[in-house]
XYZ file of C-alpha atoms in Angstrom:
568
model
C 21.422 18.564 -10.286
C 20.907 20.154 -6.695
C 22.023 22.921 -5.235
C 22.532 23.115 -1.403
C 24.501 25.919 -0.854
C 22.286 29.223 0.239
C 22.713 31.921 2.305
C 20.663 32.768 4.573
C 21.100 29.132 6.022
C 17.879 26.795 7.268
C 17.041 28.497 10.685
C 13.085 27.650 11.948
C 11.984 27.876 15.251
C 8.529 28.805 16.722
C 7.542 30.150 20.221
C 4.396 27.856 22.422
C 2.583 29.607 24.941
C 0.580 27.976 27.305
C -1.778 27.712 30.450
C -3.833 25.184 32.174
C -6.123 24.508 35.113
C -7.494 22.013 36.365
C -9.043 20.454 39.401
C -10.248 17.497 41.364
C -13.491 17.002 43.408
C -14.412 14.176 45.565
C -18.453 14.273 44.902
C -19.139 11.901 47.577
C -17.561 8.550 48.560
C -17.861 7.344 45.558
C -17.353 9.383 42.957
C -14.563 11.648 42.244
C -14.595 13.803 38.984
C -11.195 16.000 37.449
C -11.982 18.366 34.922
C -9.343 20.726 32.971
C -8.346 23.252 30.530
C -5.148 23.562 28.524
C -4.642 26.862 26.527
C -2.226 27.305 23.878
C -1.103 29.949 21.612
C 1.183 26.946 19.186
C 3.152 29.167 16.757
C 3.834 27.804 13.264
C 7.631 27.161 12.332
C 9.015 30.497 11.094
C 12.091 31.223 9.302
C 14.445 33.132 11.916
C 15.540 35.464 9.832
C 12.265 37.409 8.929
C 12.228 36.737 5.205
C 9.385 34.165 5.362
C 8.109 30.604 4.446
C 7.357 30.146 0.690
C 3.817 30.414 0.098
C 1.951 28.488 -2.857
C -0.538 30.908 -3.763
C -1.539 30.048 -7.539
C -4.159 32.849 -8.047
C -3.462 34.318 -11.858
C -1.206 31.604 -12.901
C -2.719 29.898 -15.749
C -2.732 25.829 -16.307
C -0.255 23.918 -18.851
C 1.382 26.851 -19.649
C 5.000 27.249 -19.890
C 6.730 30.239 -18.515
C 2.980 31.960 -17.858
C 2.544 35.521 -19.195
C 5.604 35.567 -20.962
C 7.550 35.879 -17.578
C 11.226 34.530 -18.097
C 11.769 31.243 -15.667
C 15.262 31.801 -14.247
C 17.328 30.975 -11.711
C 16.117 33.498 -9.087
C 13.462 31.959 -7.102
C 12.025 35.392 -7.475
C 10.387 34.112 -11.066
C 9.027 31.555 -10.233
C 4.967 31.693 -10.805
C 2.791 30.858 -7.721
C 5.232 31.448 -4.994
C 5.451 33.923 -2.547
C 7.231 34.719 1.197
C 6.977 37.861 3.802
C 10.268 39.936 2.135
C 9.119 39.670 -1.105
C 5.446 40.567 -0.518
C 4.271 41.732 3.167
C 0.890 40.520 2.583
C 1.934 37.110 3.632
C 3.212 36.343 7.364
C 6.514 35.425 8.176
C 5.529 31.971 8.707
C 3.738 31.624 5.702
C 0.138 30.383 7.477
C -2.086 32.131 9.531
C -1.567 31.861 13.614
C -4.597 30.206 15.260
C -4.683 32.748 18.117
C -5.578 30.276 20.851
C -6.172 26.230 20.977
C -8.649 24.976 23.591
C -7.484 21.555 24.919
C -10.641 20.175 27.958
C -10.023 17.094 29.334
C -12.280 15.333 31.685
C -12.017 12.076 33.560
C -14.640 10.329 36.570
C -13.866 7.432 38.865
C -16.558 5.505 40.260
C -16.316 2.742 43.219
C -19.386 0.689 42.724
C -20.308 -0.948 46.356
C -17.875 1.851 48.141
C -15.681 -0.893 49.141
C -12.448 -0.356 46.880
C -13.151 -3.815 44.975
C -14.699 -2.854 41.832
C -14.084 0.820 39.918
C -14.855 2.311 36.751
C -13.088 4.676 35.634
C -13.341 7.138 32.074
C -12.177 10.129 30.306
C -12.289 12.290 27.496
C -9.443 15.141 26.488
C -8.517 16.691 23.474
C -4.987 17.203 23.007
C -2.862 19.847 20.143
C 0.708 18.431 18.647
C 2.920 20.670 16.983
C 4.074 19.917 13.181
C 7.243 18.474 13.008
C 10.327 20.475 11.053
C 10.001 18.195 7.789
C 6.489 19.586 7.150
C 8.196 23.426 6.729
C 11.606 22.448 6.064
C 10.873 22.575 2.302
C 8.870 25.713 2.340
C 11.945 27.548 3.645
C 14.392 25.855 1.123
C 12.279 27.040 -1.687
C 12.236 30.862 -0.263
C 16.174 31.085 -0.097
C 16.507 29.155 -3.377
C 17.666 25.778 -3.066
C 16.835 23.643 -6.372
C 16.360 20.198 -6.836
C 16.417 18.587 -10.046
C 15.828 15.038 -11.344
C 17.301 13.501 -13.815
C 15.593 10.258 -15.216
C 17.067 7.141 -16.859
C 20.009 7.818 -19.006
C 19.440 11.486 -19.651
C 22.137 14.062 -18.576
C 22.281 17.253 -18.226
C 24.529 19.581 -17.851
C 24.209 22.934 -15.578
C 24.780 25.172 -18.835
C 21.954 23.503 -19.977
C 19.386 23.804 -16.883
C 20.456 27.662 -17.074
C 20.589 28.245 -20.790
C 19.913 31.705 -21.767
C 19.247 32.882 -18.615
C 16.008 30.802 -18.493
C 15.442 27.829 -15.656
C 12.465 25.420 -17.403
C 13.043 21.572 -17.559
C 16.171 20.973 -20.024
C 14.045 18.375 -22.184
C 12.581 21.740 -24.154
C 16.454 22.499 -24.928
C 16.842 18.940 -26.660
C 16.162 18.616 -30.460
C 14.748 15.351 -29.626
C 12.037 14.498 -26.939
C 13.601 13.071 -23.890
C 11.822 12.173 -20.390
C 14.071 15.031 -17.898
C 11.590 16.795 -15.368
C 11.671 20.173 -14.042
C 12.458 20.794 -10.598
C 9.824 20.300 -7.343
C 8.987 23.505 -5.021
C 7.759 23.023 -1.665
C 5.169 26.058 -0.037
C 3.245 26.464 2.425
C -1.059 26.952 2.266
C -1.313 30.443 3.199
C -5.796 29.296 4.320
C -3.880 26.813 6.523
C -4.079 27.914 10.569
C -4.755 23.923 11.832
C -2.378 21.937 14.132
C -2.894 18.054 14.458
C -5.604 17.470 17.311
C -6.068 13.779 18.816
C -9.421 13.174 20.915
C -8.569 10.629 23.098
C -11.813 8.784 25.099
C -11.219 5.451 27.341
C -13.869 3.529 29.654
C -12.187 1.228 32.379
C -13.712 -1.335 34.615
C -11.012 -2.599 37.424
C -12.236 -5.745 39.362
C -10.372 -7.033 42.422
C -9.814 -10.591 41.852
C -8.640 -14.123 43.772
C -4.800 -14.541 45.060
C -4.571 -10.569 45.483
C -5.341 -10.229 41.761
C -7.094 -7.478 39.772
C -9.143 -7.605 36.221
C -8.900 -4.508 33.964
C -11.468 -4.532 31.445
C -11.260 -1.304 29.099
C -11.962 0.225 25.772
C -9.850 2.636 24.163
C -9.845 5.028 21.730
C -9.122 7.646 19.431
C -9.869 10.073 16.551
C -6.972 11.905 14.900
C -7.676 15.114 13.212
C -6.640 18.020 11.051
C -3.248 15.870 10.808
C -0.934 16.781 8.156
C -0.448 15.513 4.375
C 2.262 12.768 3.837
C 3.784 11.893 0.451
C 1.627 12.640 -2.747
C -0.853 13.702 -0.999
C 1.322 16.949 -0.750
C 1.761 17.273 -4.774
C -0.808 20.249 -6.347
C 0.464 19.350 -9.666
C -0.697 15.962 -10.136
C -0.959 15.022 -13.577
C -4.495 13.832 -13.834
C -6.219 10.292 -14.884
C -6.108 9.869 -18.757
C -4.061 12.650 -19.018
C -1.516 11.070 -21.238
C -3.851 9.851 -23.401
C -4.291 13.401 -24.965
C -2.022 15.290 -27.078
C 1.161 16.547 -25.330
C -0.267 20.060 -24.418
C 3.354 21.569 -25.142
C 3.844 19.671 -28.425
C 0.584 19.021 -29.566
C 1.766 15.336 -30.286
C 0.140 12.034 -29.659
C 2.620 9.585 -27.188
C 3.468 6.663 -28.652
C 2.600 2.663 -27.062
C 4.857 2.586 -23.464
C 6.301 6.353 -24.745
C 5.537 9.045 -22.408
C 8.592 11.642 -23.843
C 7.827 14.868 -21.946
C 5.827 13.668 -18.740
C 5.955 17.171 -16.889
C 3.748 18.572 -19.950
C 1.083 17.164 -18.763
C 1.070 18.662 -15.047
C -1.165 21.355 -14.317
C 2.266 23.889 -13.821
C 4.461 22.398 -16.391
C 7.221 24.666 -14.671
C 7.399 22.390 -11.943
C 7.885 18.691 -11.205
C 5.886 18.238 -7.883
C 4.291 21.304 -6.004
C 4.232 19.802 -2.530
C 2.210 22.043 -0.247
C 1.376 20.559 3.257
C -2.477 20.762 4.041
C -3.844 19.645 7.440
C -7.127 17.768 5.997
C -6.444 14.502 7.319
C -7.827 11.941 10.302
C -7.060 8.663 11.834
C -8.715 6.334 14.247
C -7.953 3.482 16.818
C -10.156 1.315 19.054
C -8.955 -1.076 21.255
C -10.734 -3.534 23.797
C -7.863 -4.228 26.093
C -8.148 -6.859 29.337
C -5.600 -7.988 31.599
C -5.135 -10.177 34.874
C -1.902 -9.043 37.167
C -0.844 -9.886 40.592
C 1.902 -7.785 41.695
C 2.705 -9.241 45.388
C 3.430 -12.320 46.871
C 6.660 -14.780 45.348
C 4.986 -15.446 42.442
C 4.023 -12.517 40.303
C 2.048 -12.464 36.856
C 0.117 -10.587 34.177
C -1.800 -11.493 31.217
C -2.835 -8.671 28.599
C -4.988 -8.725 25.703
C -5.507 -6.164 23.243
C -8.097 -6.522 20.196
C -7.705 -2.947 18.392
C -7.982 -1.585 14.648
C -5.533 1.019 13.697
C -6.955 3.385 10.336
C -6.095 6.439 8.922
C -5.223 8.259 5.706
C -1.707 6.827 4.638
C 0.893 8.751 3.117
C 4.809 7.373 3.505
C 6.277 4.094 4.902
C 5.504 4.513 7.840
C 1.490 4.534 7.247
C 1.371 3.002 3.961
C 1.907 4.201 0.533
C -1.341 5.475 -1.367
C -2.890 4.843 -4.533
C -4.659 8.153 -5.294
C -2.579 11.579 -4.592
C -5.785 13.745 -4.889
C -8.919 11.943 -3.064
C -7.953 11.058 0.662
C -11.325 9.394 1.009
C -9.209 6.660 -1.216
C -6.283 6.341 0.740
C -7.945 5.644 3.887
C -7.469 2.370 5.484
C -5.676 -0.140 7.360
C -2.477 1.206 8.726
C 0.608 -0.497 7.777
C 1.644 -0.221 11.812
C -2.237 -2.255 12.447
C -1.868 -5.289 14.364
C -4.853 -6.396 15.264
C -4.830 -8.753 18.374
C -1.549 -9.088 20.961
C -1.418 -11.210 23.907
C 1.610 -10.759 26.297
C 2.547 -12.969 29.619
C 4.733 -12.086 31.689
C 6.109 -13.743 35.517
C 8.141 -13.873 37.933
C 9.041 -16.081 40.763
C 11.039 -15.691 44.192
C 11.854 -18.495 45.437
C 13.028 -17.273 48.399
C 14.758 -19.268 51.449
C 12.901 -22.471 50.850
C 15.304 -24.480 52.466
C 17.204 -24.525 56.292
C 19.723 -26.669 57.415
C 23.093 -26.996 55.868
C 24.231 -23.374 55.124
C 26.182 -24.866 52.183
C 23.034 -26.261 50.720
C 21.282 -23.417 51.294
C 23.452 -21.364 49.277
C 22.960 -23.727 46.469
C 19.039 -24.236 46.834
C 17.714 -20.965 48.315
C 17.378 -17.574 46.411
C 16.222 -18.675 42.726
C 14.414 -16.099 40.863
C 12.575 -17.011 37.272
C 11.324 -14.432 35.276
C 10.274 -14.162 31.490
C 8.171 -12.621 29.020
C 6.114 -14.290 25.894
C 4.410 -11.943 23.245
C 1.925 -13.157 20.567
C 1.091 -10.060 17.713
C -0.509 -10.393 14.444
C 1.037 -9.670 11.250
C 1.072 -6.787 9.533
C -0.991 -5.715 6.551
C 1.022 -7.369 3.517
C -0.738 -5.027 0.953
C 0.727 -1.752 2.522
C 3.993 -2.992 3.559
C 5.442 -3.983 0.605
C 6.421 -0.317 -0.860
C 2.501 -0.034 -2.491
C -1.703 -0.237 -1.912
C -1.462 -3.179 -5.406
C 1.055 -5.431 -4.175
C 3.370 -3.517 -6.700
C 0.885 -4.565 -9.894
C 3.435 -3.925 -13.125
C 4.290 -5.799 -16.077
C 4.550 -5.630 -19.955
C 3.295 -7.306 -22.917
C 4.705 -7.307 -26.652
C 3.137 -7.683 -29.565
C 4.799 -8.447 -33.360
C 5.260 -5.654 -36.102
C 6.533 -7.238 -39.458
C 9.731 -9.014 -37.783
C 10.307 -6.482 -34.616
C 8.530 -7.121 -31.401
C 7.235 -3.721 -29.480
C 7.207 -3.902 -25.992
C 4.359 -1.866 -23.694
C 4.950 -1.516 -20.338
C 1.799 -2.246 -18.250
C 1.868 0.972 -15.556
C -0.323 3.196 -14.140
C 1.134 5.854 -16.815
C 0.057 3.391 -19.605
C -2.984 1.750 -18.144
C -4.788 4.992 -16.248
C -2.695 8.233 -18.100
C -0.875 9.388 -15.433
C 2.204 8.231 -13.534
C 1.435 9.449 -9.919
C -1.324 7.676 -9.527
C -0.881 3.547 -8.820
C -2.123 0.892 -10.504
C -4.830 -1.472 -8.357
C -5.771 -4.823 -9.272
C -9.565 -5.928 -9.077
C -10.575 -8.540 -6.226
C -12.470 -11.328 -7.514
C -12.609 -13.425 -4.471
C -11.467 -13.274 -0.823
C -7.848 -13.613 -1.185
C -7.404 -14.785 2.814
C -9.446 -18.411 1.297
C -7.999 -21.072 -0.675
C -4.438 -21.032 0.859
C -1.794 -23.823 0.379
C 1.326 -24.077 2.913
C 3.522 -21.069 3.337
C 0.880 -19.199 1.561
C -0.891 -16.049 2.973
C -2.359 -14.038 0.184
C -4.103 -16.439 -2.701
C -3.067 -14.872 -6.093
C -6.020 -15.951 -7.715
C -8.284 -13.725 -6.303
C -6.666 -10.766 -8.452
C -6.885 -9.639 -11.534
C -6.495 -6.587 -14.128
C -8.768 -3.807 -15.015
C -9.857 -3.013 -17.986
C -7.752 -0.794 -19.518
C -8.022 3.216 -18.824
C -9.706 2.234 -15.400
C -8.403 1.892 -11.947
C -9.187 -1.307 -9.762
C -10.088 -1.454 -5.941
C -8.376 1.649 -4.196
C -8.360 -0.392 -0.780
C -7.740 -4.076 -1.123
C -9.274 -6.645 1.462
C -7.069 -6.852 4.993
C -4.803 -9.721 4.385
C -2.497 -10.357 7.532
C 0.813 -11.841 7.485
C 2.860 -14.203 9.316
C 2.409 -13.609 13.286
C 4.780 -12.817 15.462
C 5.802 -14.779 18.076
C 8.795 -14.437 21.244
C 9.713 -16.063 24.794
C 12.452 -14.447 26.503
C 13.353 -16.071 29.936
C 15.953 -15.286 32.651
C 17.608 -17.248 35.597
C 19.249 -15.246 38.710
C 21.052 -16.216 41.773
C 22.749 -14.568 44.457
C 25.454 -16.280 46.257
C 25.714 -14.321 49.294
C 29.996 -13.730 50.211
C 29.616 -11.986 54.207
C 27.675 -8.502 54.626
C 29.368 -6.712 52.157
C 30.162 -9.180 49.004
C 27.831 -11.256 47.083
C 28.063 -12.791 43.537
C 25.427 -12.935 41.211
C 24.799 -15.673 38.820
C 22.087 -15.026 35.438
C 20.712 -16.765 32.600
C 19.156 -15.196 29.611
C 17.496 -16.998 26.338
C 16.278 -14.468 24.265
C 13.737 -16.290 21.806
C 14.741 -19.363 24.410
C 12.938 -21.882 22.015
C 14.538 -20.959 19.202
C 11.212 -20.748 17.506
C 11.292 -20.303 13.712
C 8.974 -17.241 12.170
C 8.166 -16.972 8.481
C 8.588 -14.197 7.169
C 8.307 -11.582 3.959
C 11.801 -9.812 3.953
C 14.449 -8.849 0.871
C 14.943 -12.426 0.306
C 11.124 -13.157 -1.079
C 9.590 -10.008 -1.522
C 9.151 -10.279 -4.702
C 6.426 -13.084 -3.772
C 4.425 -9.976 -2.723
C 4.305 -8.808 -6.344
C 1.634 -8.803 -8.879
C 3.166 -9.467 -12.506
C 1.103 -8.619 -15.211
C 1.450 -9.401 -19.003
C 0.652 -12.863 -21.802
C 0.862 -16.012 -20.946
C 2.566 -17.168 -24.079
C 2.727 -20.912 -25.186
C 6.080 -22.542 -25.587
C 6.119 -21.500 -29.460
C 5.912 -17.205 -28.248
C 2.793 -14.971 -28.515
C 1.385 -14.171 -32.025
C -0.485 -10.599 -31.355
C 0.561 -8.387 -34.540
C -1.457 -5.067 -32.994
C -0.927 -3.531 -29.256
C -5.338 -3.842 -28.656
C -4.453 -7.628 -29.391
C -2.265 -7.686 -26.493
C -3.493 -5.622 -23.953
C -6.959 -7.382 -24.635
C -5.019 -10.487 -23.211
C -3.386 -9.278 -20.436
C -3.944 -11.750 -17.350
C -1.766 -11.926 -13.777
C 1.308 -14.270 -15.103
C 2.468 -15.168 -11.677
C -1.331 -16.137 -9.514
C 0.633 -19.672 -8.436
C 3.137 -18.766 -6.980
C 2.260 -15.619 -5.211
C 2.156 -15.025 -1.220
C 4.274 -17.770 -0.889
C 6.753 -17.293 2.069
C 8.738 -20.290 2.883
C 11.628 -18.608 4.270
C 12.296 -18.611 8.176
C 13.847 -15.750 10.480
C 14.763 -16.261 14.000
C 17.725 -16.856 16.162
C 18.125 -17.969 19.766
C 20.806 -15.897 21.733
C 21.960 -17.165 25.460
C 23.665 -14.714 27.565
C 25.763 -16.131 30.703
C 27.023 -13.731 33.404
C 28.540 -13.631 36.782
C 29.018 -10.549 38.494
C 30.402 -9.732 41.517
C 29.634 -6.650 44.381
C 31.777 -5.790 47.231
């Protein structure tokens, strides 16, 4: 169930101030410094109409307890524990965080001619720049303060909306059921009222530029940069994360053990059982690139060229697609890594050539022979990380084994709920080997080099950088101009995008699933023969090392454009 009807409507905006100076000075003939200041008063999003950002402020609200104090749970987002906003208590600001009254952004730079003579420079800088949060980090926040609900519903449980407001009372419709089902109460989103940090990026490069032959020049450069105070992503939002082993306790609602693979009432187990997810947006996280880039251009003359070359490492804390998914929802340390966006090396060429009037005589000819212009571009990239691009940090480790009771078989799912005691953590295999080694044809991650566990314990939180296929492209165009009189001309052009029609493997919705661990028995033709659930979990193994990182499929199209145009 969800409700998205509210009044007053989503309305955030914020106000930025700001001020710089800066200035240049030419120290002698040689060296030339520029050193600035940026000042800026960066408002947090606020909620336009004055009644405030929810604020998660759990002070007084005791753990794994439903409806705390004997306060009645109901619809009005007025009752529900641990949240506050500006019209319901003026202690908290309208935005829900504290304003940072000013952010100091100095930047420097310094250019250096060695022998005074133009031909060889170096060149560096240092500057601290201040983003502003995008809307989807207070979007929630506001939803929750004028009462928008979301609900989920999982597997084949329903429920109805006389149920989720029975008696008056909002908590998670599986305590109206006279048997256990798996429904979840409903996730709040609130602001940290400690908060007062935007995202800050330090940004640092060294350059050497060296004239070269054939009116060339050489760039030789590092660059870098440190990302911090950047905002949570994903879990890493949740304050009601039910903890490791958790489920391996007594329900703390029910008092009841959980059955093998049976988890009835999840939510009990979450610090606020009121809630599903409590996702409160912290700015405690940092990132990192370095990059040693070189590159040889000429940029005069009919023939024209540049070569690039970029060796870099892109890290940070992950949190969505975009970054990576994450294994652990409450240590960052664990989720820091390769970025799913890393590549590591890139080489690009491009040219072009002007042929220009090579040939006099015959007008005709020349038409025909004179004029020619060749151009193109060919890029070379590494692959991306295939452990965080494939929807998980385990290459989606899951499974199930079975073991015999009298004549029924019991299944047990093999999850991070079952193996670890909590669902929002994930599951990580162990490395037993370096799973870049020992690779066949088509193959890019050996499967042998994983394995499980043992069970109630986690496995490697980052697993080793395993690259896939590269990436490779060479676009190329053809242009003439056939010249009419002074005022007309028609143009002739030739395009072949991916020209060669070069084939590149690749890990897409055909053969993802070749990115997957499976866990569970590896049964002999006449069926496994545990008769106890220790029996089977004792032989739990990774049923599907052979054929895994295989990638045999091939993407890639050539496409030819022809066109004639004509100007008058």
């Amino acid at each position: 169930y969800s409700q998205d009807s509210s009044a007053p409507t989503d309305n955030l905006r914020y106000w930025d101030y700001e001020a710089y100076v800066t200035d240049e000075w030419k120290v002698n003939s040689k060296l030339t410094l520029t050193l600035g200041m940026r000042f800026t008063h960066m408002e947090p999003w606020k909620d336009a109409h004055g009644q405030g950002m929810a604020v998660w402020d759990p002070t007084g609200v005791p753990q794994n307890v439903l409806n705390p104090n004997g306060v009645t749970v109901t619809a009005s987002n007025t009752t529900w524990p641990g949240l506050h906003w500006h019209s319901e208590d003026p202690v908290y600001p309208v935005a829900g965080v504290p304003t940072h009254p000013l952010f100091f952004a100095p930047r420097g730079g310094f250019a250096y001619d060695l022998a005074g003579d133009g031909k060889t420079v170096v060149r560096g800088g240092w500057g601290i720049y201040v983003s502003h949060d995008s809307t989807s980090i207070a979007s929630g926040a506001l939803s929750t303060e004028i009462g928008m609900q979301t609900f989920s519903i999982p597997g084949a449980v329903s429920c109805t909306f006389g149920q989720l407001f029975l008696g008056n009372k909002y908590v998670p419709c599986a305590h109206y059921y006279t048997e256990a089902s798996t429904a979840a109460p409903f996730t709040v989103y609130g602001m940290d009222p400690k908060d007062d940090h935007m995202p800050e990026t330090y940004n640092y490069n060294l350059t050497i530029d060296r004239q070269g032959p054939w009116k060339s020049a050489f760039e030789l450069a590092y660059i870098g940069n440190r990302g911090l105070h950047e905002a949570t992503l994903g879990n890493l939002q949740n304050q009601n994360v039910i903890p490791l082993g958790a489920f391996f306790a007594p329900d703390p609602v029910t008092g009841s053990l959980n059955l093998p693979g049976n988890i009835p009432n999840a939510a009990d187990y979450r610090p606020y059982p009121n809630y599903q997810d409590v996702n409160v947006v912290n700015h405690n996280l940092w990132s990192s690139y370095n990059a040693l880039q070189a590159s040889w251009n000429r940029t005069s003359g009919a023939l024209t060229w540049g070569v690039n070359y970029t060796w870099s490492k892109a890290l940070g804390v992950r949190g969505n697609y975009d970054t990576g998914y994450i294994p652990d929802p409450v240590n960052p340390r664990h989720d820091y890594g390769i970025l799913a966006f890393d590549r590591p090396q890139a080489v690009n060429i491009t040219y072009s050539y002007q042929e220009g009037t090579k040939f006099h005589g015959n007008r005709v000819l020349g038409q025909v022979l004179n004029g020619w212009e060749l151009s193109g571009i060919s890029s070379v990239q590494s692959g991306a990380d295939l452990s965080v691009i494939n929807g998980t940090t385990s290459y989606g480790l899951s499974g199930g084994v079975s073991y015999n009771v009298g004549t029924s078989a019991v299944s047990v799912p093999i999850e991070a709920a079952q193996w670890l005691g909590s669902s929002d953590y994930t599951l990580q295999p162990m490395v037993t080997c370096d799973p870049r080694h020992g690779l066949h044809k088509d193959q890019y991650v050996n499967g042998n080099c994983f394995a499980m566990p043992a069970q109630g314990s986690q496995g490697w939180w980052n697993l080793p950088d395993v690259h896939g296929p590269a990436y490779f492209k060479w676009d190329m165009s053809l242009y003439k101009d056939f010249q009419i009189n002074e005022r007309q001309k028609m143009q002739f052009q030739f395009s072949g995008f991916n020209f060669l029609n070069h084939p590149l493997a690749s890990f897409n919705d055909a053969n993802v699933n070749n990115l997957y661990l499976v866990a569970g028995n590896t049964c002999p033709a006449s069926g496994c023969t545990y008769t106890s659930m220790t029996q089977a979990l004792q032989n739990v193994s990774i049923t599907n090392a052979s054929n895994f990182g295989y990638t045999p499929y091939r993407n890639g199209v050539r496409i030819v454009e022809l066109a004639f145009k004509y100007f008058f």
